[in-house]
Amino acid sequence: MSPDITAVAFDFGGPVLVTPFERLRWLERQLQLPEMRLDWRGPFDSHGDPLWRQLQARQITERDYWHRRAEEVAEHTGGSTPRELFGSLYSGPAEQFVRPEAVTFLDAVHDLGLATAIFTNDLRDFQGEEWARRIPFIQAVDIIVDGSITGVLKPDPQSYALLIAALDRKPAEILYIDDQPFNVEAGRDAGLIAVWFDVTEPEESYQRARDIITRGG
């Protein structure tokens, strides 16, 4: 291991939590909806998801995207906010929706003695504190920097400054993993070693992160 990397910061939704898109068939069964009734696919089929393309073009925010999707299924989930939508998507044991690749990577990072953080925009607002308390991955990290608590959201440069201060590391010592390209770009601008996480290839994405730790930033 190179001494360059001393901390790892995980975006939560995507790198750690499987995306809502990967849970849609399960959700349809739970809500007794016809298969493919929920046809938004995000990064798994961006051509078929115009709203996702608007997000990638920075015409709307992630919060805008999920508020719109929550409204589409409100009559089935019992509410029109992302909290109700995500509550339906991520009920049940954590093993069903926390990526095993993320757990394996976190264990390896801890074995190396690196500090760890979750760096997210919406953990409290979308999931809630009670839900978070029962997720072992969340309890296993050292620090949580949550934009729904700090009031500063990625990709605002100030959000990265808050992460750097919380970890008490130099920016170039922090490996940061995120599935949104604009957040990764902002992380690099802040001096972090930022890695784009491809949700369609989770194992390959974590291997890229391992390689960076091995050779150094």
PDB file of C-alpha atoms in Angstrom:
ATOM      1  CA  MET A   1       0.000   0.000   0.000  1.00  0.00           C
ATOM      2  CA  SER A   2       1.234   3.470  -0.830  1.00  0.00           C
ATOM      3  CA  PRO A   3       1.210   5.894   2.118  1.00  0.00           C
ATOM      4  CA  ASP A   4      -0.452   8.484  -0.115  1.00  0.00           C
ATOM      5  CA  ILE A   5      -4.022   7.320   0.551  1.00  0.00           C
ATOM      6  CA  THR A   6      -4.989   7.536   4.221  1.00  0.00           C
ATOM      7  CA  ALA A   7      -8.783   7.759   3.969  1.00  0.00           C
ATOM      8  CA  VAL A   8     -11.641   6.565   1.773  1.00  0.00           C
ATOM      9  CA  ALA A   9     -14.921   8.451   1.334  1.00  0.00           C
ATOM     10  CA  PHE A  10     -17.915   6.622  -0.135  1.00  0.00           C
ATOM     11  CA  ASP A  11     -20.879   8.203  -1.787  1.00  0.00           C
ATOM     12  CA  PHE A  12     -23.724   6.101  -0.410  1.00  0.00           C
ATOM     13  CA  GLY A  13     -26.399   5.626  -3.068  1.00  0.00           C
ATOM     14  CA  GLY A  14     -24.811   3.730  -5.955  1.00  0.00           C
ATOM     15  CA  PRO A  15     -21.391   2.699  -4.651  1.00  0.00           C
ATOM     16  CA  VAL A  16     -22.778   1.218  -1.407  1.00  0.00           C
ATOM     17  CA  LEU A  17     -26.537   1.020  -1.788  1.00  0.00           C
ATOM     18  CA  VAL A  18     -27.752  -0.613  -4.987  1.00  0.00           C
ATOM     19  CA  THR A  19     -29.546   1.932  -7.119  1.00  0.00           C
ATOM     20  CA  PRO A  20     -33.338   2.208  -7.089  1.00  0.00           C
ATOM     21  CA  PHE A  21     -33.232   1.100 -10.725  1.00  0.00           C
ATOM     22  CA  GLU A  22     -31.872  -2.268  -9.618  1.00  0.00           C
ATOM     23  CA  ARG A  23     -34.799  -2.665  -7.193  1.00  0.00           C
ATOM     24  CA  LEU A  24     -37.670  -1.776  -9.521  1.00  0.00           C
ATOM     25  CA  ARG A  25     -38.749  -5.319 -10.417  1.00  0.00           C
ATOM     26  CA  TRP A  26     -38.740  -6.186  -6.705  1.00  0.00           C
ATOM     27  CA  LEU A  27     -40.773  -3.059  -5.927  1.00  0.00           C
ATOM     28  CA  GLU A  28     -43.308  -3.881  -8.629  1.00  0.00           C
ATOM     29  CA  ARG A  29     -43.873  -7.283  -7.046  1.00  0.00           C
ATOM     30  CA  GLN A  30     -44.267  -5.742  -3.599  1.00  0.00           C
ATOM     31  CA  LEU A  31     -46.770  -3.183  -4.885  1.00  0.00           C
ATOM     32  CA  GLN A  32     -48.507  -5.755  -7.116  1.00  0.00           C
ATOM     33  CA  LEU A  33     -47.817  -3.705 -10.218  1.00  0.00           C
ATOM     34  CA  PRO A  34     -47.425  -5.155 -13.713  1.00  0.00           C
ATOM     35  CA  GLU A  35     -43.833  -5.925 -14.640  1.00  0.00           C
ATOM     36  CA  MET A  36     -42.107  -2.963 -16.308  1.00  0.00           C
ATOM     37  CA  ARG A  37     -44.784  -0.586 -15.025  1.00  0.00           C
ATOM     38  CA  LEU A  38     -41.865   1.399 -13.566  1.00  0.00           C
ATOM     39  CA  ASP A  39     -39.870   1.883 -16.735  1.00  0.00           C
ATOM     40  CA  TRP A  40     -37.258   4.443 -15.672  1.00  0.00           C
ATOM     41  CA  ARG A  41     -33.778   2.960 -15.882  1.00  0.00           C
ATOM     42  CA  GLY A  42     -31.355   5.828 -15.271  1.00  0.00           C
ATOM     43  CA  PRO A  43     -27.761   4.858 -16.117  1.00  0.00           C
ATOM     44  CA  PHE A  44     -28.863   1.375 -17.175  1.00  0.00           C
ATOM     45  CA  ASP A  45     -30.763   2.839 -20.137  1.00  0.00           C
ATOM     46  CA  SER A  46     -30.225   6.577 -20.284  1.00  0.00           C
ATOM     47  CA  HIS A  47     -31.666   6.791 -23.800  1.00  0.00           C
ATOM     48  CA  GLY A  48     -34.983   5.543 -22.457  1.00  0.00           C
ATOM     49  CA  ASP A  49     -34.983   7.889 -19.457  1.00  0.00           C
ATOM     50  CA  PRO A  50     -35.177  11.528 -20.607  1.00  0.00           C
ATOM     51  CA  LEU A  51     -35.429  12.779 -17.034  1.00  0.00           C
ATOM     52  CA  TRP A  52     -32.130  11.075 -16.195  1.00  0.00           C
ATOM     53  CA  ARG A  53     -30.530  12.762 -19.180  1.00  0.00           C
ATOM     54  CA  GLN A  54     -31.713  16.102 -17.804  1.00  0.00           C
ATOM     55  CA  LEU A  55     -29.988  15.268 -14.521  1.00  0.00           C
ATOM     56  CA  GLN A  56     -26.737  14.385 -16.263  1.00  0.00           C
ATOM     57  CA  ALA A  57     -26.926  17.660 -18.189  1.00  0.00           C
ATOM     58  CA  ARG A  58     -27.340  19.480 -14.837  1.00  0.00           C
ATOM     59  CA  GLN A  59     -30.735  20.817 -15.914  1.00  0.00           C
ATOM     60  CA  ILE A  60     -32.279  19.334 -12.768  1.00  0.00           C
ATOM     61  CA  THR A  61     -30.840  18.091  -9.467  1.00  0.00           C
ATOM     62  CA  GLU A  62     -30.856  14.569  -8.066  1.00  0.00           C
ATOM     63  CA  ARG A  63     -33.484  15.702  -5.581  1.00  0.00           C
ATOM     64  CA  ASP A  64     -35.623  16.949  -8.470  1.00  0.00           C
ATOM     65  CA  TYR A  65     -35.266  13.596 -10.202  1.00  0.00           C
ATOM     66  CA  TRP A  66     -36.327  11.529  -7.201  1.00  0.00           C
ATOM     67  CA  HIS A  67     -39.169  13.859  -6.258  1.00  0.00           C
ATOM     68  CA  ARG A  68     -40.565  13.375  -9.750  1.00  0.00           C
ATOM     69  CA  ARG A  69     -40.228   9.595  -9.545  1.00  0.00           C
ATOM     70  CA  ALA A  70     -41.787   9.531  -6.075  1.00  0.00           C
ATOM     71  CA  GLU A  71     -44.790  11.455  -7.362  1.00  0.00           C
ATOM     72  CA  GLU A  72     -45.270   8.889 -10.139  1.00  0.00           C
ATOM     73  CA  VAL A  73     -45.757   6.043  -7.659  1.00  0.00           C
ATOM     74  CA  ALA A  74     -47.325   8.023  -4.798  1.00  0.00           C
ATOM     75  CA  GLU A  75     -50.672   6.243  -5.020  1.00  0.00           C
ATOM     76  CA  HIS A  76     -48.889   2.921  -4.453  1.00  0.00           C
ATOM     77  CA  THR A  77     -46.241   3.876  -1.858  1.00  0.00           C
ATOM     78  CA  GLY A  78     -48.463   6.051   0.326  1.00  0.00           C
ATOM     79  CA  GLY A  79     -46.654   9.346  -0.198  1.00  0.00           C
ATOM     80  CA  SER A  80     -45.181  11.642  -2.815  1.00  0.00           C
ATOM     81  CA  THR A  81     -41.726  12.260  -1.316  1.00  0.00           C
ATOM     82  CA  PRO A  82     -38.463  10.374  -1.865  1.00  0.00           C
ATOM     83  CA  ARG A  83     -38.645   9.218   1.779  1.00  0.00           C
ATOM     84  CA  GLU A  84     -41.774   7.168   1.004  1.00  0.00           C
ATOM     85  CA  LEU A  85     -40.341   5.877  -2.267  1.00  0.00           C
ATOM     86  CA  PHE A  86     -37.022   4.874  -0.733  1.00  0.00           C
ATOM     87  CA  GLY A  87     -38.776   3.393   2.283  1.00  0.00           C
ATOM     88  CA  SER A  88     -40.565   1.037  -0.088  1.00  0.00           C
ATOM     89  CA  LEU A  89     -37.461   0.286  -2.150  1.00  0.00           C
ATOM     90  CA  TYR A  90     -35.158  -0.443   0.773  1.00  0.00           C
ATOM     91  CA  SER A  91     -37.238  -2.328   3.291  1.00  0.00           C
ATOM     92  CA  GLY A  92     -36.051  -5.698   4.508  1.00  0.00           C
ATOM     93  CA  PRO A  93     -32.585  -6.986   5.469  1.00  0.00           C
ATOM     94  CA  ALA A  94     -29.602  -4.830   4.525  1.00  0.00           C
ATOM     95  CA  GLU A  95     -28.033  -7.777   2.704  1.00  0.00           C
ATOM     96  CA  GLN A  96     -30.693  -7.394   0.031  1.00  0.00           C
ATOM     97  CA  PHE A  97     -29.603  -3.921  -1.028  1.00  0.00           C
ATOM     98  CA  VAL A  98     -26.101  -3.150   0.287  1.00  0.00           C
ATOM     99  CA  ARG A  99     -23.591  -4.175  -2.351  1.00  0.00           C
ATOM    100  CA  PRO A 100     -21.466  -7.136  -1.208  1.00  0.00           C
ATOM    101  CA  GLU A 101     -18.591  -5.616  -3.182  1.00  0.00           C
ATOM    102  CA  ALA A 102     -18.842  -2.514  -0.988  1.00  0.00           C
ATOM    103  CA  VAL A 103     -18.735  -4.576   2.204  1.00  0.00           C
ATOM    104  CA  THR A 104     -15.685  -6.503   0.984  1.00  0.00           C
ATOM    105  CA  PHE A 105     -13.934  -3.281  -0.004  1.00  0.00           C
ATOM    106  CA  LEU A 106     -14.735  -1.617   3.333  1.00  0.00           C
ATOM    107  CA  ASP A 107     -13.319  -4.607   5.213  1.00  0.00           C
ATOM    108  CA  ALA A 108     -10.117  -4.400   3.162  1.00  0.00           C
ATOM    109  CA  VAL A 109      -9.830  -0.666   3.784  1.00  0.00           C
ATOM    110  CA  HIS A 110     -10.228  -1.192   7.523  1.00  0.00           C
ATOM    111  CA  ASP A 111      -7.581  -3.926   7.436  1.00  0.00           C
ATOM    112  CA  LEU A 112      -5.201  -1.354   5.952  1.00  0.00           C
ATOM    113  CA  GLY A 113      -5.936   1.045   8.793  1.00  0.00           C
ATOM    114  CA  LEU A 114      -7.462   3.742   6.597  1.00  0.00           C
ATOM    115  CA  ALA A 115     -10.071   6.182   7.867  1.00  0.00           C
ATOM    116  CA  THR A 116     -13.514   5.883   6.290  1.00  0.00           C
ATOM    117  CA  ALA A 117     -16.421   8.206   5.612  1.00  0.00           C
ATOM    118  CA  ILE A 118     -19.802   8.259   3.947  1.00  0.00           C
ATOM    119  CA  PHE A 119     -20.151  11.463   1.923  1.00  0.00           C
ATOM    120  CA  THR A 120     -23.750  11.851   0.809  1.00  0.00           C
ATOM    121  CA  ASN A 121     -26.367  14.456   0.034  1.00  0.00           C
ATOM    122  CA  ASP A 122     -29.555  12.857   1.285  1.00  0.00           C
ATOM    123  CA  LEU A 123     -29.091  10.031   3.780  1.00  0.00           C
ATOM    124  CA  ARG A 124     -31.231  11.538   6.533  1.00  0.00           C
ATOM    125  CA  ASP A 125     -33.803  13.113   4.212  1.00  0.00           C
ATOM    126  CA  PHE A 126     -34.288  10.098   1.940  1.00  0.00           C
ATOM    127  CA  GLN A 127     -33.747   7.225   4.400  1.00  0.00           C
ATOM    128  CA  GLY A 128     -34.125   8.522   7.934  1.00  0.00           C
ATOM    129  CA  GLU A 129     -32.046   8.044  11.064  1.00  0.00           C
ATOM    130  CA  GLU A 130     -33.888   4.945  12.281  1.00  0.00           C
ATOM    131  CA  TRP A 131     -33.260   3.169   8.972  1.00  0.00           C
ATOM    132  CA  ALA A 132     -29.588   4.191   9.021  1.00  0.00           C
ATOM    133  CA  ARG A 133     -29.080   2.773  12.506  1.00  0.00           C
ATOM    134  CA  ARG A 134     -29.891  -0.745  11.326  1.00  0.00           C
ATOM    135  CA  ILE A 135     -27.469  -0.756   8.374  1.00  0.00           C
ATOM    136  CA  PRO A 136     -24.145  -2.325   9.451  1.00  0.00           C
ATOM    137  CA  PHE A 137     -22.144  -0.580   6.716  1.00  0.00           C
ATOM    138  CA  ILE A 138     -23.226   2.840   7.971  1.00  0.00           C
ATOM    139  CA  GLN A 139     -22.363   1.936  11.538  1.00  0.00           C
ATOM    140  CA  ALA A 140     -18.931   0.663  10.474  1.00  0.00           C
ATOM    141  CA  VAL A 141     -17.579   3.897   8.966  1.00  0.00           C
ATOM    142  CA  ASP A 142     -15.780   6.514  11.028  1.00  0.00           C
ATOM    143  CA  ILE A 143     -17.509   9.669   9.786  1.00  0.00           C
ATOM    144  CA  ILE A 144     -20.708  10.650   7.986  1.00  0.00           C
ATOM    145  CA  VAL A 145     -20.933  13.938   6.106  1.00  0.00           C
ATOM    146  CA  ASP A 146     -24.563  14.264   5.033  1.00  0.00           C
ATOM    147  CA  GLY A 147     -25.738  17.251   3.026  1.00  0.00           C
ATOM    148  CA  SER A 148     -29.240  16.899   4.444  1.00  0.00           C
ATOM    149  CA  ILE A 149     -27.668  17.736   7.830  1.00  0.00           C
ATOM    150  CA  THR A 150     -24.941  20.219   6.825  1.00  0.00           C
ATOM    151  CA  GLY A 151     -27.193  22.023   4.356  1.00  0.00           C
ATOM    152  CA  VAL A 152     -24.448  21.968   1.702  1.00  0.00           C
ATOM    153  CA  LEU A 153     -24.890  19.552  -1.196  1.00  0.00           C
ATOM    154  CA  LYS A 154     -22.449  18.057  -3.660  1.00  0.00           C
ATOM    155  CA  PRO A 155     -21.153  19.307  -6.033  1.00  0.00           C
ATOM    156  CA  ASP A 156     -20.889  22.593  -4.094  1.00  0.00           C
ATOM    157  CA  PRO A 157     -17.158  23.081  -3.368  1.00  0.00           C
ATOM    158  CA  GLN A 158     -17.968  23.838   0.270  1.00  0.00           C
ATOM    159  CA  SER A 159     -19.324  20.313   0.736  1.00  0.00           C
ATOM    160  CA  TYR A 160     -15.909  18.882  -0.151  1.00  0.00           C
ATOM    161  CA  ALA A 161     -14.248  21.294   2.246  1.00  0.00           C
ATOM    162  CA  LEU A 162     -16.505  19.928   4.996  1.00  0.00           C
ATOM    163  CA  LEU A 163     -15.470  16.360   4.152  1.00  0.00           C
ATOM    164  CA  ILE A 164     -11.773  17.239   4.161  1.00  0.00           C
ATOM    165  CA  ALA A 165     -12.116  18.990   7.516  1.00  0.00           C
ATOM    166  CA  ALA A 166     -14.093  16.104   9.028  1.00  0.00           C
ATOM    167  CA  LEU A 167     -11.472  13.556   7.973  1.00  0.00           C
ATOM    168  CA  ASP A 168      -8.639  15.903   8.980  1.00  0.00           C
ATOM    169  CA  ARG A 169      -6.582  14.832   5.982  1.00  0.00           C
ATOM    170  CA  LYS A 170      -4.915  16.541   3.071  1.00  0.00           C
ATOM    171  CA  PRO A 171      -7.204  16.361   0.024  1.00  0.00           C
ATOM    172  CA  ALA A 172      -4.717  14.252  -1.953  1.00  0.00           C
ATOM    173  CA  GLU A 173      -4.787  11.619   0.812  1.00  0.00           C
ATOM    174  CA  ILE A 174      -8.524  10.989   0.375  1.00  0.00           C
ATOM    175  CA  LEU A 175      -9.849   8.469  -2.134  1.00  0.00           C
ATOM    176  CA  TYR A 176     -13.403   9.481  -2.999  1.00  0.00           C
ATOM    177  CA  ILE A 177     -15.840   7.133  -4.791  1.00  0.00           C
ATOM    178  CA  ASP A 178     -19.025   8.488  -6.419  1.00  0.00           C
ATOM    179  CA  ASP A 179     -21.333   7.386  -9.220  1.00  0.00           C
ATOM    180  CA  GLN A 180     -22.250  10.861 -10.480  1.00  0.00           C
ATOM    181  CA  PRO A 181     -19.656  12.237 -12.922  1.00  0.00           C
ATOM    182  CA  PHE A 182     -20.266  15.861 -11.919  1.00  0.00           C
ATOM    183  CA  ASN A 183     -19.604  15.007  -8.261  1.00  0.00           C
ATOM    184  CA  VAL A 184     -16.398  13.219  -9.234  1.00  0.00           C
ATOM    185  CA  GLU A 185     -15.271  16.227 -11.262  1.00  0.00           C
ATOM    186  CA  ALA A 186     -15.964  18.546  -8.327  1.00  0.00           C
ATOM    187  CA  GLY A 187     -14.047  16.197  -6.041  1.00  0.00           C
ATOM    188  CA  ARG A 188     -11.021  16.368  -8.303  1.00  0.00           C
ATOM    189  CA  ASP A 189     -11.302  20.146  -8.380  1.00  0.00           C
ATOM    190  CA  ALA A 190     -11.163  20.026  -4.570  1.00  0.00           C
ATOM    191  CA  GLY A 191      -7.939  18.020  -4.740  1.00  0.00           C
ATOM    192  CA  LEU A 192      -9.354  14.607  -3.836  1.00  0.00           C
ATOM    193  CA  ILE A 193      -8.374  11.393  -5.600  1.00  0.00           C
ATOM    194  CA  ALA A 194     -11.845  10.923  -7.063  1.00  0.00           C
ATOM    195  CA  VAL A 195     -12.978   7.738  -8.808  1.00  0.00           C
ATOM    196  CA  TRP A 196     -16.122   7.375 -10.873  1.00  0.00           C
ATOM    197  CA  PHE A 197     -18.169   4.350  -9.795  1.00  0.00           C
ATOM    198  CA  ASP A 198     -19.940   2.674 -12.709  1.00  0.00           C
ATOM    199  CA  VAL A 199     -23.084   1.150 -11.191  1.00  0.00           C
ATOM    200  CA  THR A 200     -23.354  -1.228 -14.141  1.00  0.00           C
ATOM    201  CA  GLU A 201     -19.928  -2.678 -13.218  1.00  0.00           C
ATOM    202  CA  PRO A 202     -19.593  -2.613  -9.419  1.00  0.00           C
ATOM    203  CA  GLU A 203     -16.791  -5.167  -9.086  1.00  0.00           C
ATOM    204  CA  GLU A 204     -14.703  -3.497 -11.789  1.00  0.00           C
ATOM    205  CA  SER A 205     -15.294  -0.113 -10.170  1.00  0.00           C
ATOM    206  CA  TYR A 206     -14.065  -1.291  -6.793  1.00  0.00           C
ATOM    207  CA  GLN A 207     -11.085  -2.932  -8.450  1.00  0.00           C
ATOM    208  CA  ARG A 208     -10.108   0.456  -9.869  1.00  0.00           C
ATOM    209  CA  ALA A 209     -10.280   1.872  -6.353  1.00  0.00           C
ATOM    210  CA  ARG A 210      -8.134  -0.995  -5.021  1.00  0.00           C
ATOM    211  CA  ASP A 211      -5.561  -0.341  -7.714  1.00  0.00           C
ATOM    212  CA  ILE A 212      -5.312   3.317  -6.720  1.00  0.00           C
ATOM    213  CA  ILE A 213      -4.751   2.405  -3.074  1.00  0.00           C
ATOM    214  CA  THR A 214      -2.121  -0.136  -4.058  1.00  0.00           C
ATOM    215  CA  ARG A 215      -0.128   2.193  -6.274  1.00  0.00           C
ATOM    216  CA  GLY A 216      -0.987   5.409  -4.433  1.00  0.00           C
ATOM    217  CA  GLY A 217      -2.905   8.448  -5.601  1.00  0.00           C
TER     218      GLY A 217
END
